[in-house]
Tab-separated table of C-alpha atoms in Angstrom:
chain	number	residue	atom	x	y	z
P	1	MET	CA	6.983	-28.808	2.087
P	2	ARG	CA	8.489	-25.474	1.010
P	3	HIS	CA	8.866	-24.144	-2.523
P	4	ASP	CA	10.445	-20.915	-3.748
P	5	ILE	CA	7.900	-18.634	-5.428
P	6	GLU	CA	7.731	-15.327	-7.216
P	7	PHE	CA	4.756	-13.292	-8.354
P	8	LYS	CA	4.030	-9.904	-9.832
P	9	THR	CA	2.061	-7.151	-8.163
P	10	GLU	CA	-0.469	-5.064	-10.033
P	11	ASP	CA	2.221	-2.523	-10.968
P	12	GLY	CA	4.535	-5.255	-12.308
P	13	THR	CA	6.999	-5.512	-9.405
P	14	THR	CA	8.217	-9.060	-8.721
P	15	LEU	CA	7.996	-10.233	-5.118
P	16	ARG	CA	9.765	-13.424	-4.032
P	17	GLY	CA	9.308	-15.795	-1.158
P	18	TRP	CA	8.166	-19.242	-0.109
P	19	HIS	CA	5.052	-21.358	-0.449
P	20	TYR	CA	4.559	-23.790	2.424
P	21	VAL	CA	2.154	-26.688	1.822
P	22	PRO	CA	1.183	-29.173	4.553
P	23	GLY	CA	1.631	-32.875	4.067
P	24	GLY	CA	-1.326	-35.195	4.097
P	25	ASP	CA	-4.657	-34.899	2.388
P	26	GLY	CA	-5.368	-32.119	-0.055
P	27	PRO	CA	-5.474	-31.016	-2.699
P	28	LYS	CA	-6.633	-27.628	-1.385
P	29	PHE	CA	-5.662	-26.071	1.929
P	30	PRO	CA	-6.595	-22.963	3.868
P	31	THR	CA	-3.789	-20.484	3.227
P	32	VAL	CA	-2.272	-17.616	5.226
P	33	VAL	CA	-0.416	-14.726	3.561
P	34	MET	CA	2.399	-13.096	5.532
P	35	SER	CA	5.270	-10.633	5.205
P	36	HIS	CA	7.570	-9.097	7.809
P	37	GLY	CA	7.882	-5.819	9.691
P	38	PHE	CA	9.802	-2.585	9.198
P	39	SER	CA	12.831	-3.402	6.989
P	40	ALA	CA	12.814	-7.072	8.029
P	41	VAL	CA	13.138	-10.009	5.624
P	42	LYS	CA	11.409	-13.366	5.658
P	43	GLU	CA	14.428	-15.222	7.081
P	44	MET	CA	13.929	-13.319	10.340
P	45	TYR	CA	11.850	-16.214	11.705
P	46	LEU	CA	8.769	-16.077	9.476
P	47	ASP	CA	9.677	-19.633	8.479
P	48	HIS	CA	8.936	-20.735	12.048
P	49	TYR	CA	5.384	-19.392	11.829
P	50	ALA	CA	4.850	-20.981	8.408
P	51	GLU	CA	6.087	-24.323	9.715
P	52	ALA	CA	3.754	-24.109	12.722
P	53	LEU	CA	0.840	-23.427	10.388
P	54	ALA	CA	1.773	-26.339	8.137
P	55	GLY	CA	1.675	-28.537	11.232
P	56	VAL	CA	-2.027	-27.797	11.698
P	57	GLY	CA	-2.944	-28.188	8.039
P	58	VAL	CA	-2.610	-24.571	6.864
P	59	ALA	CA	-0.544	-23.533	3.834
P	60	SER	CA	1.177	-20.154	3.665
P	61	VAL	CA	2.540	-17.664	1.187
P	62	VAL	CA	5.546	-15.889	2.731
P	63	TYR	CA	7.310	-13.100	0.862
P	64	ASP	CA	9.795	-10.263	1.200
P	65	ASN	CA	8.300	-6.805	0.921
P	66	ARG	CA	9.176	-4.845	-2.188
P	67	ASN	CA	12.522	-3.013	-2.149
P	68	LEU	CA	13.848	-5.478	0.434
P	69	GLY	CA	15.564	-8.848	0.516
P	70	ALA	CA	14.862	-11.133	-2.446
P	71	SER	CA	12.068	-8.996	-3.867
P	72	ASP	CA	12.446	-6.400	-6.602
P	73	GLY	CA	11.515	-2.745	-6.331
P	74	LEU	CA	13.131	0.679	-6.249
P	75	PRO	CA	14.348	2.597	-4.415
P	76	ARG	CA	16.042	-0.163	-2.477
P	77	GLN	CA	15.610	-0.127	1.296
P	78	GLU	CA	12.420	1.925	1.169
P	79	VAL	CA	9.401	0.994	3.271
P	80	ASP	CA	6.101	2.476	2.093
P	81	PRO	CA	3.276	1.197	4.330
P	82	LEU	CA	0.432	1.961	1.934
P	83	GLN	CA	2.247	0.245	-0.932
P	84	GLN	CA	2.947	-2.743	1.305
P	85	ILE	CA	-0.780	-2.977	2.055
P	86	ARG	CA	-1.527	-3.020	-1.679
P	87	ASP	CA	1.111	-5.736	-2.071
P	88	TYR	CA	-0.537	-7.824	0.675
P	89	ARG	CA	-3.750	-7.716	-1.323
P	90	ASP	CA	-1.907	-8.660	-4.518
P	91	ALA	CA	-0.318	-11.552	-2.605
P	92	ILE	CA	-3.799	-12.726	-1.616
P	93	THR	CA	-4.794	-12.637	-5.282
P	94	TYR	CA	-1.678	-14.650	-6.138
P	95	ALA	CA	-2.464	-17.176	-3.398
P	96	GLU	CA	-5.927	-17.644	-4.903
P	97	THR	CA	-4.318	-18.797	-8.174
P	98	LEU	CA	-2.301	-21.590	-6.548
P	99	PRO	CA	-3.876	-25.028	-7.077
P	100	GLN	CA	-3.261	-25.942	-3.414
P	101	THR	CA	-5.218	-22.933	-2.094
P	102	ASP	CA	-8.793	-23.070	-0.874
P	103	ALA	CA	-9.712	-19.518	-1.891
P	104	GLU	CA	-12.643	-19.467	0.523
P	105	ARG	CA	-10.318	-19.944	3.493
P	106	ILE	CA	-7.615	-17.271	3.334
P	107	GLY	CA	-6.057	-15.551	6.328
P	108	VAL	CA	-3.368	-12.949	6.943
P	109	PHE	CA	-0.620	-12.789	9.562
P	110	GLY	CA	1.631	-9.830	10.280
P	111	SER	CA	4.120	-8.862	12.959
P	112	SER	CA	5.318	-5.420	14.070
P	113	TYR	CA	4.909	-3.049	11.077
P	114	SER	CA	3.064	-5.724	9.118
P	115	GLY	CA	1.028	-6.392	12.257
P	116	GLY	CA	-0.425	-2.964	11.524
P	117	HIS	CA	-0.766	-3.763	7.814
P	118	VAL	CA	-2.943	-6.812	8.416
P	119	LEU	CA	-5.368	-4.744	10.497
P	120	VAL	CA	-5.911	-2.542	7.461
P	121	VAL	CA	-6.042	-5.447	5.009
P	122	ALA	CA	-8.569	-7.366	7.086
P	123	ALA	CA	-10.754	-4.271	7.428
P	124	LEU	CA	-10.736	-3.595	3.674
P	125	ASP	CA	-10.545	-7.008	2.003
P	126	ARG	CA	-13.364	-9.442	2.756
P	127	ARG	CA	-11.516	-12.282	1.077
P	128	VAL	CA	-9.674	-12.424	4.418
P	129	LYS	CA	-11.511	-14.837	6.700
P	130	CYS	CA	-9.168	-14.636	9.705
P	131	VAL	CA	-6.370	-12.329	10.881
P	132	ALA	CA	-3.527	-12.527	13.413
P	133	SER	CA	-1.682	-9.333	14.341
P	134	GLN	CA	1.454	-9.695	16.474
P	135	VAL	CA	3.099	-6.810	18.379
P	136	PRO	CA	1.517	-4.376	15.905
P	137	LEU	CA	2.179	-0.746	15.190
P	138	ILE	CA	-1.069	1.103	15.973
P	139	SER	CA	-0.295	4.801	15.489
P	140	GLY	CA	2.777	5.975	13.622
P	141	HIS	CA	2.453	9.530	14.940
P	142	ARG	CA	2.060	8.597	18.596
P	143	ASN	CA	4.654	5.829	18.378
P	144	ALA	CA	7.201	8.156	16.778
P	145	ARG	CA	6.637	10.636	19.591
P	146	ARG	CA	7.534	7.866	22.026
P	147	LEU	CA	10.694	6.837	20.161
P	148	VAL	CA	12.098	10.272	19.287
P	149	ARG	CA	12.968	12.714	22.060
P	150	ALA	CA	10.910	15.894	21.939
P	151	ASP	CA	13.981	18.104	21.628
P	152	GLN	CA	15.122	16.145	18.552
P	153	PHE	CA	11.847	16.179	16.652
P	154	ALA	CA	12.290	19.575	15.007
P	155	GLY	CA	15.692	18.523	13.661
P	156	LEU	CA	14.214	15.321	12.241
P	157	ARG	CA	11.447	17.292	10.558
P	158	ALA	CA	14.063	19.597	9.028
P	159	LEU	CA	15.848	16.545	7.596
P	160	PHE	CA	12.579	15.316	6.055
P	161	ASP	CA	12.131	18.695	4.367
P	162	GLN	CA	15.749	18.755	3.183
P	163	ASP	CA	15.361	15.264	1.714
P	164	ARG	CA	12.140	16.251	-0.062
P	165	ARG	CA	13.827	19.262	-1.712
P	166	ALA	CA	16.810	17.139	-2.743
P	167	ARG	CA	14.600	14.485	-4.343
P	168	LEU	CA	12.804	17.178	-6.323
P	169	ARG	CA	16.214	18.202	-7.709
P	170	GLY	CA	16.692	14.609	-8.882
P	171	GLU	CA	19.031	13.515	-6.110
P	172	PRO	CA	18.726	10.007	-4.607
P	173	PRO	CA	16.747	9.607	-1.362
P	174	MET	CA	18.678	10.234	1.834
P	175	THR	CA	19.246	7.177	4.005
P	176	MET	CA	19.927	6.411	7.647
P	177	PRO	CA	20.754	3.310	9.730
P	178	ILE	CA	17.871	1.181	10.960
P	179	ILE	CA	19.662	0.257	14.186
P	180	SER	CA	22.651	1.569	16.123
P	181	GLU	CA	24.743	0.020	18.881
P	182	ASP	CA	25.009	3.519	20.361
P	183	PRO	CA	21.643	4.387	21.975
P	184	ALA	CA	22.271	8.046	21.126
P	185	GLY	CA	23.244	7.330	17.524
P	186	PRO	CA	20.928	8.010	14.593
P	187	ALA	CA	18.623	5.041	13.935
P	188	ALA	CA	15.123	4.445	12.618
P	189	LEU	CA	14.548	1.884	15.389
P	190	PRO	CA	16.434	3.513	18.284
P	191	THR	CA	16.150	0.843	20.972
P	192	ALA	CA	18.740	-1.481	22.463
P	193	ASP	CA	16.662	-4.589	21.778
P	194	SER	CA	16.322	-3.577	18.108
P	195	TRP	CA	20.121	-3.556	17.854
P	196	SER	CA	20.505	-6.865	19.693
P	197	PHE	CA	17.875	-8.778	17.753
P	198	MET	CA	18.391	-7.457	14.243
P	199	SER	CA	22.189	-7.437	14.244
P	200	ALA	CA	22.338	-10.988	15.626
P	201	THR	CA	19.609	-12.326	13.331
P	202	HIS	CA	21.290	-10.746	10.308
P	203	LEU	CA	24.469	-12.699	11.072
P	204	LEU	CA	22.753	-15.958	12.030
P	205	ARG	CA	20.095	-16.375	9.377
P	206	ALA	CA	19.262	-13.226	7.348
P	207	PRO	CA	22.277	-12.117	5.256
P	208	SER	CA	20.040	-10.222	2.795
P	209	TRP	CA	18.938	-7.772	5.490
P	210	LYS	CA	20.696	-4.399	5.307
P	211	ASN	CA	21.097	-1.855	8.079
P	212	GLU	CA	19.881	1.002	5.917
P	213	ILE	CA	16.536	2.661	5.234
P	214	THR	CA	15.484	5.699	3.271
P	215	LEU	CA	14.706	8.749	5.349
P	216	ARG	CA	11.403	8.971	3.521
P	217	SER	CA	10.478	5.578	5.075
P	218	VAL	CA	10.816	7.111	8.527
P	219	GLU	CA	8.659	10.065	7.485
P	220	MET	CA	5.972	7.690	6.169
P	221	PHE	CA	6.137	5.741	9.445
P	222	GLY	CA	5.038	8.848	11.329
P	223	GLU	CA	2.134	9.402	8.927
P	224	TYR	CA	0.772	5.853	9.145
P	225	GLU	CA	-2.294	5.131	11.312
P	226	PRO	CA	-3.304	1.463	10.943
P	227	GLY	CA	-5.181	1.414	14.255
P	228	ALA	CA	-7.834	3.660	12.733
P	229	HIS	CA	-9.174	0.592	10.890
P	230	ILE	CA	-9.438	-1.820	13.790
P	231	ALA	CA	-13.160	-1.365	14.492
P	232	TYR	CA	-13.932	-2.264	10.872
P	233	ILE	CA	-12.360	-5.746	10.942
P	234	SER	CA	-15.405	-7.434	12.504
P	235	PRO	CA	-16.945	-9.895	11.753
P	236	THR	CA	-13.567	-11.265	10.613
P	237	PRO	CA	-11.993	-13.002	13.654
P	238	LEU	CA	-9.050	-11.028	15.056
P	239	LEU	CA	-6.182	-12.386	17.168
P	240	MET	CA	-3.845	-9.804	18.682
P	241	ILE	CA	-0.596	-10.769	20.411
P	242	VAL	CA	0.859	-8.037	22.629
P	243	ALA	CA	4.209	-8.089	24.447
P	244	LEU	CA	3.768	-6.295	27.767
P	245	GLN	CA	7.361	-5.001	27.826
P	246	ASP	CA	7.201	-3.770	24.213
P	247	HIS	CA	8.661	-0.271	23.963
P	248	LEU	CA	9.161	-0.322	20.181
P	249	THR	CA	5.545	-0.701	19.071
P	250	VAL	CA	4.371	0.272	22.501
P	251	ALA	CA	2.148	-2.141	24.393
P	252	ASP	CA	-0.346	0.379	25.788
P	253	GLU	CA	-1.266	1.544	22.274
P	254	ALA	CA	-1.909	-2.050	21.188
P	255	LEU	CA	-3.998	-2.809	24.279
P	256	ALA	CA	-6.110	0.306	23.790
P	257	ALA	CA	-6.639	-0.594	20.136
P	258	TYR	CA	-7.720	-4.102	21.090
P	259	GLU	CA	-10.454	-2.596	23.265
P	260	ARG	CA	-11.759	-0.709	20.196
P	261	ALA	CA	-11.958	-3.879	18.124
P	262	LEU	CA	-15.300	-5.629	17.894
P	263	GLU	CA	-15.988	-9.332	18.370
P	264	PRO	CA	-14.940	-11.959	17.502
P	265	LYS	CA	-11.504	-11.283	18.917
P	266	LYS	CA	-8.878	-12.770	21.198
P	267	LEU	CA	-5.933	-11.235	23.068
P	268	VAL	CA	-2.748	-13.126	23.953
P	269	LEU	CA	-0.211	-11.467	26.251
P	270	LEU	CA	3.519	-12.110	26.300
P	271	LYS	CA	5.598	-11.085	29.307
P	272	GLY	CA	8.648	-10.029	27.322
P	273	GLY	CA	9.583	-7.355	24.809
P	274	HIS	CA	8.932	-6.713	21.143
P	275	PHE	CA	11.321	-9.293	19.676
P	276	ASP	CA	10.726	-12.072	22.205
P	277	ALA	CA	7.749	-13.353	20.201
P	278	TYR	CA	10.130	-14.646	17.520
P	279	VAL	CA	12.432	-16.720	19.715
P	280	GLN	CA	12.133	-17.138	23.467
P	281	ASP	CA	8.339	-16.680	23.555
P	282	PHE	CA	7.707	-18.348	20.202
P	283	HIS	CA	6.275	-21.400	21.962
P	284	ILE	CA	3.449	-19.111	23.125
P	285	ALA	CA	3.103	-16.868	20.080
P	286	GLY	CA	3.509	-19.590	17.461
P	287	THR	CA	1.018	-21.856	19.213
P	288	ALA	CA	-1.491	-19.014	19.540
P	289	VAL	CA	-1.194	-18.172	15.825
P	290	SER	CA	-1.493	-21.760	14.612
P	291	ASP	CA	-4.387	-22.509	16.983
P	292	TRP	CA	-6.233	-19.373	15.822
P	293	PHE	CA	-5.995	-20.227	12.154
P	294	ARG	CA	-6.801	-23.880	12.807
P	295	GLN	CA	-9.944	-22.829	14.684
P	296	HIS	CA	-11.183	-20.361	12.077
P	297	LEU	CA	-9.844	-21.742	8.793
P	298	VAL	CA	-9.552	-25.494	9.327
P	299	THR	CA	-12.175	-26.513	11.865
P	300	ALA	CA	-14.678	-23.837	10.873
P	301	GLY	CA	-14.080	-24.596	7.196
């Protein structure tokens, strides 16, 4: 069963999303908190993961990140990873208040950018009893160096500086497209599969998604290092799902980070690329996620 929800963060921003509650016996269920990746909104297949969890007796709180989709927040279309981490923790606090939530059995799930967020959240917040991180960003600096050609990096840095000076003068943040059909065109996610997946999903099921992001979001991406926290997650059980052909949040960085994680942990490998986990490989990824939370939140509870 799915209900629309909204809740306020500590700074008063309203975030909106869905609360999924399993059928059957209750009244309290283990609950997983989840939000989406860089610029993405909840309609971009997070409902499939929440439904899979409900099928194994796990509730979920699913929400749009601030400044995006149905959630409030300014400036619109800005992605601040550290603020999103704080919002994850506020969402956990909100989940604790729901009468259907067993507050002793809370987990977090994230994918792509939020796959990095949940590594940080699980390392810092011991209310989290289980974590699943799918195709995660590990190092913003190293990943950016893989996505942006070396001869273009100085020009991008100059744009960051220009934007910073303009904001100090009171001008609105500069923006850029998230995806581009032209591989050489300016885009925050400059890969062909980013264009294919996000443009198609926007038309099919996510009309609130916008192909725009603040330039400052891209600068913050390059400063973000969620993989630095991975060794501190233990003893919280960690599931990592890595797509071997992922060249957006590159697979070798995720695999190296997994080796730095301590037990208990589990690695699931997908043969495809970054976005395949949501659709064509969902039967693998979704089953792995639901089995992991069932094992550590339902059976172990």
